[in-house]
PDB file of C-alpha atoms in Angstrom:
ATOM      1  CA  MET A   1     -15.853  26.004  43.881  1.00 45.00           C
ATOM      2  CA  SER A   2     -16.163  28.588  41.102  1.00 45.00           C
ATOM      3  CA  GLY A   3     -12.820  29.425  39.565  1.00 47.00           C
ATOM      4  CA  ARG A   4     -10.966  26.615  41.332  1.00 52.00           C
ATOM      5  CA  THR A   5     -10.539  24.093  38.569  1.00 76.00           C
ATOM      6  CA  ASN A   6      -6.951  23.049  39.262  1.00 89.00           C
ATOM      7  CA  PRO A   7      -7.134  19.342  40.242  1.00 93.00           C
ATOM      8  CA  ALA A   8      -4.401  19.630  42.847  1.00 94.00           C
ATOM      9  CA  GLU A   9      -6.159  22.573  44.503  1.00 94.00           C
ATOM     10  CA  LEU A  10      -9.511  20.791  44.377  1.00 95.00           C
ATOM     11  CA  TYR A  11      -8.013  17.706  45.992  1.00 96.00           C
ATOM     12  CA  GLU A  12      -6.267  19.769  48.661  1.00 96.00           C
ATOM     13  CA  THR A  13      -9.519  21.622  49.370  1.00 95.00           C
ATOM     14  CA  GLY A  14     -11.425  18.343  49.578  1.00 96.00           C
ATOM     15  CA  MET A  15      -8.909  16.776  51.941  1.00 97.00           C
ATOM     16  CA  LYS A  16      -8.758  19.820  54.217  1.00 97.00           C
ATOM     17  CA  SER A  17     -12.547  19.986  54.366  1.00 97.00           C
ATOM     18  CA  TYR A  18     -12.751  16.254  55.080  1.00 97.00           C
ATOM     19  CA  LEU A  19     -10.187  16.362  57.873  1.00 97.00           C
ATOM     20  CA  ASP A  20     -11.983  19.367  59.389  1.00 97.00           C
ATOM     21  CA  GLY A  21     -15.271  17.450  59.358  1.00 96.00           C
ATOM     22  CA  ARG A  22     -16.848  19.642  56.691  1.00 97.00           C
ATOM     23  CA  TYR A  23     -18.104  16.695  54.680  1.00 97.00           C
ATOM     24  CA  VAL A  24     -20.494  18.538  52.359  1.00 97.00           C
ATOM     25  CA  GLU A  25     -17.704  20.860  51.206  1.00 97.00           C
ATOM     26  CA  ALA A  26     -15.369  17.889  50.826  1.00 97.00           C
ATOM     27  CA  GLU A  27     -17.935  16.007  48.748  1.00 97.00           C
ATOM     28  CA  THR A  28     -18.406  19.030  46.476  1.00 96.00           C
ATOM     29  CA  ALA A  29     -14.656  19.419  45.935  1.00 96.00           C
ATOM     30  CA  PHE A  30     -14.074  15.748  45.114  1.00 96.00           C
ATOM     31  CA  ARG A  31     -17.131  15.590  42.827  1.00 95.00           C
ATOM     32  CA  THR A  32     -15.951  18.684  40.971  1.00 95.00           C
ATOM     33  CA  LEU A  33     -12.512  17.154  40.584  1.00 95.00           C
ATOM     34  CA  LEU A  34     -13.948  13.988  39.070  1.00 93.00           C
ATOM     35  CA  ASP A  35     -16.324  15.893  36.790  1.00 93.00           C
ATOM     36  CA  GLU A  36     -13.750  18.366  35.490  1.00 92.00           C
ATOM     37  CA  HIS A  37     -10.550  16.292  35.649  1.00 93.00           C
ATOM     38  CA  PRO A  38     -11.589  12.622  35.268  1.00 90.00           C
ATOM     39  CA  ILE A  39      -8.156  11.490  34.060  1.00 90.00           C
ATOM     40  CA  SER A  40      -5.963  13.537  36.373  1.00 92.00           C
ATOM     41  CA  ARG A  41      -3.584  11.795  38.760  1.00 92.00           C
ATOM     42  CA  TYR A  42      -5.880  12.856  41.582  1.00 94.00           C
ATOM     43  CA  SER A  43      -9.046  11.266  40.211  1.00 93.00           C
ATOM     44  CA  LEU A  44      -8.462   7.821  41.715  1.00 93.00           C
ATOM     45  CA  ASP A  45      -7.837   9.205  45.188  1.00 94.00           C
ATOM     46  CA  ALA A  46     -10.833  11.514  44.809  1.00 96.00           C
ATOM     47  CA  GLN A  47     -13.077   8.595  43.919  1.00 94.00           C
ATOM     48  CA  LEU A  48     -11.963   6.681  46.988  1.00 96.00           C
ATOM     49  CA  MET A  49     -12.291   9.772  49.170  1.00 97.00           C
ATOM     50  CA  LEU A  50     -15.848  10.263  47.973  1.00 97.00           C
ATOM     51  CA  GLY A  51     -16.565   6.805  49.330  1.00 97.00           C
ATOM     52  CA  ASP A  52     -15.045   7.785  52.675  1.00 98.00           C
ATOM     53  CA  VAL A  53     -16.904  11.100  52.768  1.00 98.00           C
ATOM     54  CA  CYS A  54     -20.250   9.424  52.071  1.00 97.00           C
ATOM     55  CA  TYR A  55     -19.462   6.720  54.611  1.00 97.00           C
ATOM     56  CA  ASP A  56     -18.757   9.284  57.319  1.00 97.00           C
ATOM     57  CA  MET A  57     -21.944  11.145  56.360  1.00 96.00           C
ATOM     58  CA  GLU A  58     -23.812   7.825  56.797  1.00 95.00           C
ATOM     59  CA  LYS A  59     -24.829   7.867  53.139  1.00 95.00           C
ATOM     60  CA  PHE A  60     -24.013   4.198  52.975  1.00 95.00           C
ATOM     61  CA  ASP A  61     -25.636   3.406  49.612  1.00 94.00           C
ATOM     62  CA  ASP A  62     -23.604   6.149  47.930  1.00 95.00           C
ATOM     63  CA  ALA A  63     -20.457   5.045  49.736  1.00 97.00           C
ATOM     64  CA  SER A  64     -20.956   1.468  48.582  1.00 96.00           C
ATOM     65  CA  SER A  65     -21.387   2.629  44.987  1.00 95.00           C
ATOM     66  CA  TYR A  66     -18.080   4.523  45.033  1.00 95.00           C
ATOM     67  CA  TYR A  67     -16.210   1.635  46.637  1.00 97.00           C
ATOM     68  CA  THR A  68     -17.772  -0.865  44.233  1.00 96.00           C
ATOM     69  CA  SER A  69     -16.767   1.219  41.224  1.00 94.00           C
ATOM     70  CA  PHE A  70     -13.231   1.642  42.534  1.00 95.00           C
ATOM     71  CA  VAL A  71     -12.687  -2.088  43.034  1.00 96.00           C
ATOM     72  CA  ALA A  72     -14.303  -2.998  39.699  1.00 95.00           C
ATOM     73  CA  LEU A  73     -12.148  -0.560  37.724  1.00 92.00           C
ATOM     74  CA  HIS A  74      -8.921  -0.936  39.710  1.00 94.00           C
ATOM     75  CA  PRO A  75      -8.787  -4.443  41.228  1.00 95.00           C
ATOM     76  CA  VAL A  76      -4.988  -4.470  41.554  1.00 95.00           C
ATOM     77  CA  HIS A  77      -4.696  -1.010  43.062  1.00 95.00           C
ATOM     78  CA  PRO A  78      -2.883  -1.036  46.435  1.00 94.00           C
ATOM     79  CA  ARG A  79      -6.034   0.276  48.120  1.00 95.00           C
ATOM     80  CA  ALA A  80      -8.501  -2.032  46.392  1.00 97.00           C
ATOM     81  CA  ALA A  81      -8.721  -4.291  49.446  1.00 97.00           C
ATOM     82  CA  TYR A  82      -9.460  -1.244  51.597  1.00 98.00           C
ATOM     83  CA  ALA A  83     -12.235  -0.174  49.207  1.00 98.00           C
ATOM     84  CA  LEU A  84     -13.770  -3.646  49.258  1.00 98.00           C
ATOM     85  CA  PHE A  85     -13.604  -3.755  53.046  1.00 98.00           C
ATOM     86  CA  LYS A  86     -15.318  -0.373  53.296  1.00 98.00           C
ATOM     87  CA  LYS A  87     -17.936  -1.550  50.802  1.00 97.00           C
ATOM     88  CA  GLY A  88     -18.691  -4.418  53.159  1.00 97.00           C
ATOM     89  CA  MET A  89     -18.764  -2.057  56.127  1.00 97.00           C
ATOM     90  CA  SER A  90     -21.167   0.253  54.278  1.00 96.00           C
ATOM     91  CA  HIS A  91     -23.654  -2.607  54.084  1.00 96.00           C
ATOM     92  CA  PHE A  92     -22.748  -3.827  57.561  1.00 95.00           C
ATOM     93  CA  LYS A  93     -23.799  -0.467  59.020  1.00 94.00           C
ATOM     94  CA  GLU A  94     -27.320  -1.153  57.747  1.00 92.00           C
ATOM     95  CA  VAL A  95     -27.636  -4.716  59.018  1.00 89.00           C
ATOM     96  CA  LEU A  96     -30.898  -5.105  60.917  1.00 85.00           C
ATOM     97  CA  THR A  97     -32.015  -7.417  63.718  1.00 84.00           C
ATOM     98  CA  PHE A  98     -32.749 -10.996  62.665  1.00 80.00           C
ATOM     99  CA  ASP A  99     -36.509 -10.409  62.578  1.00 81.00           C
ATOM    100  CA  ARG A 100     -36.103  -7.762  59.856  1.00 86.00           C
ATOM    101  CA  ASP A 101     -35.085  -7.851  56.190  1.00 87.00           C
ATOM    102  CA  GLN A 102     -31.559  -9.233  55.723  1.00 92.00           C
ATOM    103  CA  THR A 103     -30.660  -7.785  52.315  1.00 93.00           C
ATOM    104  CA  SER A 104     -27.853  -5.654  53.771  1.00 94.00           C
ATOM    105  CA  THR A 105     -26.568  -8.655  55.717  1.00 95.00           C
ATOM    106  CA  ARG A 106     -26.177 -10.659  52.520  1.00 96.00           C
ATOM    107  CA  LYS A 107     -24.528  -7.774  50.644  1.00 96.00           C
ATOM    108  CA  ALA A 108     -22.039  -7.267  53.465  1.00 97.00           C
ATOM    109  CA  LEU A 109     -21.335 -10.994  53.603  1.00 97.00           C
ATOM    110  CA  TYR A 110     -20.661 -11.172  49.855  1.00 97.00           C
ATOM    111  CA  ALA A 111     -18.241  -8.239  50.059  1.00 98.00           C
ATOM    112  CA  PHE A 112     -16.239  -9.735  52.919  1.00 98.00           C
ATOM    113  CA  GLU A 113     -16.221 -13.171  51.270  1.00 98.00           C
ATOM    114  CA  ASP A 114     -14.899 -11.565  48.080  1.00 98.00           C
ATOM    115  CA  LEU A 115     -12.204  -9.830  50.086  1.00 98.00           C
ATOM    116  CA  ILE A 116     -10.819 -12.954  51.732  1.00 98.00           C
ATOM    117  CA  ALA A 117     -10.952 -14.794  48.401  1.00 98.00           C
ATOM    118  CA  VAL A 118      -9.286 -12.113  46.274  1.00 97.00           C
ATOM    119  CA  TYR A 119      -7.048 -10.374  48.829  1.00 97.00           C
ATOM    120  CA  PRO A 120      -5.985 -13.076  51.314  1.00 96.00           C
ATOM    121  CA  ASP A 121      -2.852 -11.129  52.271  1.00 96.00           C
ATOM    122  CA  SER A 122      -4.626  -7.869  53.043  1.00 97.00           C
ATOM    123  CA  PRO A 123      -4.603  -6.397  56.565  1.00 97.00           C
ATOM    124  CA  TYR A 124      -8.418  -6.599  56.465  1.00 98.00           C
ATOM    125  CA  TYR A 125      -8.463 -10.385  56.116  1.00 98.00           C
ATOM    126  CA  SER A 126      -8.745 -11.267  59.806  1.00 97.00           C
ATOM    127  CA  LYS A 127     -11.423  -8.681  60.553  1.00 98.00           C
ATOM    128  CA  SER A 128     -13.374  -9.786  57.489  1.00 98.00           C
ATOM    129  CA  LYS A 129     -13.297 -13.393  58.706  1.00 97.00           C
ATOM    130  CA  ASP A 130     -14.742 -12.317  62.056  1.00 96.00           C
ATOM    131  CA  LEU A 131     -17.470 -10.305  60.363  1.00 97.00           C
ATOM    132  CA  ILE A 132     -18.317 -13.218  58.077  1.00 97.00           C
ATOM    133  CA  THR A 133     -18.858 -15.405  61.148  1.00 95.00           C
ATOM    134  CA  PHE A 134     -21.163 -12.794  62.662  1.00 95.00           C
ATOM    135  CA  LEU A 135     -23.114 -12.267  59.439  1.00 96.00           C
ATOM    136  CA  ARG A 136     -23.578 -15.956  58.779  1.00 95.00           C
ATOM    137  CA  ARG A 137     -24.962 -16.399  62.280  1.00 95.00           C
ATOM    138  CA  ARG A 138     -27.308 -13.477  61.700  1.00 94.00           C
ATOM    139  CA  LEU A 139     -28.636 -15.145  58.542  1.00 95.00           C
ATOM    140  CA  ALA A 140     -28.985 -18.436  60.403  1.00 95.00           C
ATOM    141  CA  GLU A 141     -30.882 -16.645  63.168  1.00 94.00           C
ATOM    142  CA  ARG A 142     -33.195 -15.229  60.542  1.00 94.00           C
ATOM    143  CA  GLU A 143     -33.848 -18.706  59.136  1.00 94.00           C
ATOM    144  CA  LEU A 144     -34.462 -20.005  62.654  1.00 96.00           C
ATOM    145  CA  TYR A 145     -36.908 -17.168  63.340  1.00 95.00           C
ATOM    146  CA  VAL A 146     -38.911 -18.012  60.210  1.00 96.00           C
ATOM    147  CA  ALA A 147     -38.694 -21.762  60.848  1.00 97.00           C
ATOM    148  CA  GLU A 148     -40.044 -21.379  64.376  1.00 97.00           C
ATOM    149  CA  PHE A 149     -42.838 -19.173  63.046  1.00 97.00           C
ATOM    150  CA  TYR A 150     -43.829 -21.953  60.641  1.00 98.00           C
ATOM    151  CA  TYR A 151     -43.576 -24.583  63.372  1.00 97.00           C
ATOM    152  CA  LYS A 152     -45.745 -22.615  65.791  1.00 97.00           C
ATOM    153  CA  GLY A 153     -48.261 -22.129  62.979  1.00 97.00           C
ATOM    154  CA  LYS A 154     -48.333 -25.918  62.490  1.00 97.00           C
ATOM    155  CA  ASN A 155     -46.810 -25.645  59.016  1.00 97.00           C
ATOM    156  CA  TYR A 156     -44.493 -28.529  59.832  1.00 97.00           C
ATOM    157  CA  LYS A 157     -43.388 -29.212  56.273  1.00 97.00           C
ATOM    158  CA  GLY A 158     -42.365 -25.596  55.773  1.00 97.00           C
ATOM    159  CA  ALA A 159     -40.643 -25.554  59.143  1.00 97.00           C
ATOM    160  CA  LEU A 160     -38.760 -28.755  58.348  1.00 97.00           C
ATOM    161  CA  GLY A 161     -37.345 -27.255  55.171  1.00 96.00           C
ATOM    162  CA  ARG A 162     -36.154 -24.147  56.986  1.00 96.00           C
ATOM    163  CA  PHE A 163     -34.556 -26.052  59.873  1.00 97.00           C
ATOM    164  CA  ARG A 164     -32.770 -28.333  57.426  1.00 96.00           C
ATOM    165  CA  ASP A 165     -31.520 -25.313  55.492  1.00 96.00           C
ATOM    166  CA  ILE A 166     -29.849 -24.055  58.666  1.00 96.00           C
ATOM    167  CA  LEU A 167     -28.018 -27.366  59.068  1.00 96.00           C
ATOM    168  CA  GLU A 168     -26.973 -27.428  55.422  1.00 96.00           C
ATOM    169  CA  ASN A 169     -26.096 -23.781  54.815  1.00 95.00           C
ATOM    170  CA  TYR A 170     -24.943 -22.601  58.249  1.00 94.00           C
ATOM    171  CA  PRO A 171     -23.272 -25.575  59.966  1.00 92.00           C
ATOM    172  CA  ASP A 172     -20.916 -23.228  61.848  1.00 89.00           C
ATOM    173  CA  SER A 173     -23.643 -20.939  63.194  1.00 91.00           C
ATOM    174  CA  GLY A 174     -23.821 -22.481  66.668  1.00 92.00           C
ATOM    175  CA  LEU A 175     -27.494 -23.259  66.100  1.00 95.00           C
ATOM    176  CA  GLY A 176     -27.075 -26.840  64.927  1.00 95.00           C
ATOM    177  CA  ASP A 177     -28.356 -28.462  68.111  1.00 96.00           C
ATOM    178  CA  LYS A 178     -31.546 -26.421  68.197  1.00 96.00           C
ATOM    179  CA  ALA A 179     -32.142 -26.911  64.473  1.00 97.00           C
ATOM    180  CA  LEU A 180     -31.666 -30.670  64.804  1.00 97.00           C
ATOM    181  CA  TYR A 181     -34.084 -30.807  67.713  1.00 97.00           C
ATOM    182  CA  TYR A 182     -36.775 -29.056  65.730  1.00 98.00           C
ATOM    183  CA  VAL A 183     -36.088 -31.192  62.670  1.00 98.00           C
ATOM    184  CA  GLY A 184     -36.831 -34.171  64.898  1.00 97.00           C
ATOM    185  CA  LEU A 185     -39.996 -32.553  66.240  1.00 97.00           C
ATOM    186  CA  SER A 186     -41.124 -31.652  62.727  1.00 97.00           C
ATOM    187  CA  TYR A 187     -40.602 -35.223  61.545  1.00 97.00           C
ATOM    188  CA  THR A 188     -42.598 -36.392  64.566  1.00 96.00           C
ATOM    189  CA  LYS A 189     -45.476 -34.077  63.733  1.00 96.00           C
ATOM    190  CA  LEU A 190     -45.406 -35.293  60.125  1.00 97.00           C
ATOM    191  CA  GLY A 191     -45.570 -38.933  61.227  1.00 94.00           C
ATOM    192  CA  GLU A 192     -42.020 -39.711  60.042  1.00 95.00           C
ATOM    193  CA  THR A 193     -41.101 -41.471  63.268  1.00 94.00           C
ATOM    194  CA  LYS A 194     -38.070 -43.340  61.931  1.00 94.00           C
ATOM    195  CA  LEU A 195     -36.523 -40.126  60.635  1.00 96.00           C
ATOM    196  CA  ALA A 196     -37.399 -38.402  63.899  1.00 96.00           C
ATOM    197  CA  VAL A 197     -35.582 -41.071  65.935  1.00 96.00           C
ATOM    198  CA  GLU A 198     -32.546 -40.865  63.637  1.00 96.00           C
ATOM    199  CA  THR A 199     -32.469 -37.089  63.989  1.00 97.00           C
ATOM    200  CA  PHE A 200     -32.744 -37.169  67.776  1.00 97.00           C
ATOM    201  CA  SER A 201     -29.992 -39.812  67.887  1.00 96.00           C
ATOM    202  CA  THR A 202     -27.744 -37.555  65.785  1.00 97.00           C
ATOM    203  CA  LEU A 203     -28.372 -34.643  68.113  1.00 97.00           C
ATOM    204  CA  ILE A 204     -27.590 -36.725  71.216  1.00 96.00           C
ATOM    205  CA  SER A 205     -24.399 -38.030  69.613  1.00 96.00           C
ATOM    206  CA  GLU A 206     -23.082 -34.763  68.169  1.00 96.00           C
ATOM    207  CA  TYR A 207     -24.174 -32.397  70.940  1.00 96.00           C
ATOM    208  CA  PRO A 208     -24.143 -34.449  74.164  1.00 95.00           C
ATOM    209  CA  GLU A 209     -23.729 -31.330  76.338  1.00 95.00           C
ATOM    210  CA  SER A 210     -26.534 -29.387  74.679  1.00 95.00           C
ATOM    211  CA  PRO A 211     -29.690 -28.686  76.699  1.00 94.00           C
ATOM    212  CA  PHE A 212     -31.571 -29.949  73.639  1.00 96.00           C
ATOM    213  CA  ALA A 213     -29.894 -33.352  73.979  1.00 96.00           C
ATOM    214  CA  LEU A 214     -31.921 -34.109  77.108  1.00 95.00           C
ATOM    215  CA  ASP A 215     -35.171 -33.107  75.402  1.00 95.00           C
ATOM    216  CA  ALA A 216     -34.183 -35.157  72.368  1.00 96.00           C
ATOM    217  CA  THR A 217     -33.558 -38.192  74.574  1.00 96.00           C
ATOM    218  CA  LYS A 218     -37.020 -37.887  76.093  1.00 95.00           C
ATOM    219  CA  ALA A 219     -38.674 -37.409  72.707  1.00 95.00           C
ATOM    220  CA  LYS A 220     -36.784 -40.365  71.238  1.00 95.00           C
ATOM    221  CA  GLU A 221     -37.722 -42.631  74.160  1.00 93.00           C
ATOM    222  CA  LYS A 222     -41.351 -41.600  73.883  1.00 92.00           C
ATOM    223  CA  ILE A 223     -41.449 -42.498  70.176  1.00 92.00           C
ATOM    224  CA  GLU A 224     -39.711 -45.830  70.765  1.00 90.00           C
ATOM    225  CA  LEU A 225     -42.123 -46.676  73.572  1.00 88.00           C
ATOM    226  CA  GLU A 226     -45.122 -45.873  71.388  1.00 86.00           C
ATOM    227  CA  LEU A 227     -43.702 -48.004  68.573  1.00 82.00           C
ATOM    228  CA  SER A 228     -43.007 -50.937  70.897  1.00 81.00           C
ATOM    229  CA  THR A 229     -46.499 -50.862  72.417  1.00 79.00           C
ATOM    230  CA  GLY A 230     -48.233 -50.099  69.138  1.00 67.00           C
ATOM    231  CA  SER A 231     -49.976 -47.099  70.684  1.00 58.00           C
TER     232      SER A 231
END
């Protein structure tokens, strides 16, 4: 880049390199532009392009930083919604399976939730809604994984709290029937038979077609029989 300090030339070089798949050269050109011409008319586009370059290089933390800065400094820019969407996608690319750390899942979720709240008319709204649904289920699956671990380890109080959190925080996750069933089982193990019966009754009423409804019916009948016979 020595001797090429004209911002227009730097931007043109960066774009040509990017479109040719020469991402390292593109990154160097855009960085030089920002360093040497921070207030030029090309600086905004260069900042956004640096996010795209890093994203395509799978440097997702760097990409997220550029997108975050762009949205924070230019929230009404026509491409702000795009930057926020790509910020979410940068974190989404690092989402792990439900048995692993979910930090990236939460960061992606927050970005997409911000997008639909701040830019409801953007073309990224619908896709963001779909991704939010996926991410919320992933977080619910994580809670379920931990809750079942507690339950299997006979930490019924800890399990109960986790299962109830799923019902409270992720009611649209599709895991409500299973969570309710295990809430009922946890109450049973803790000797809270009345609450267990109420929980099983709720499951049977709200999810009559669920495979857990049949198990809940059997568990409820067993409790009621034991209560009636005093055993």
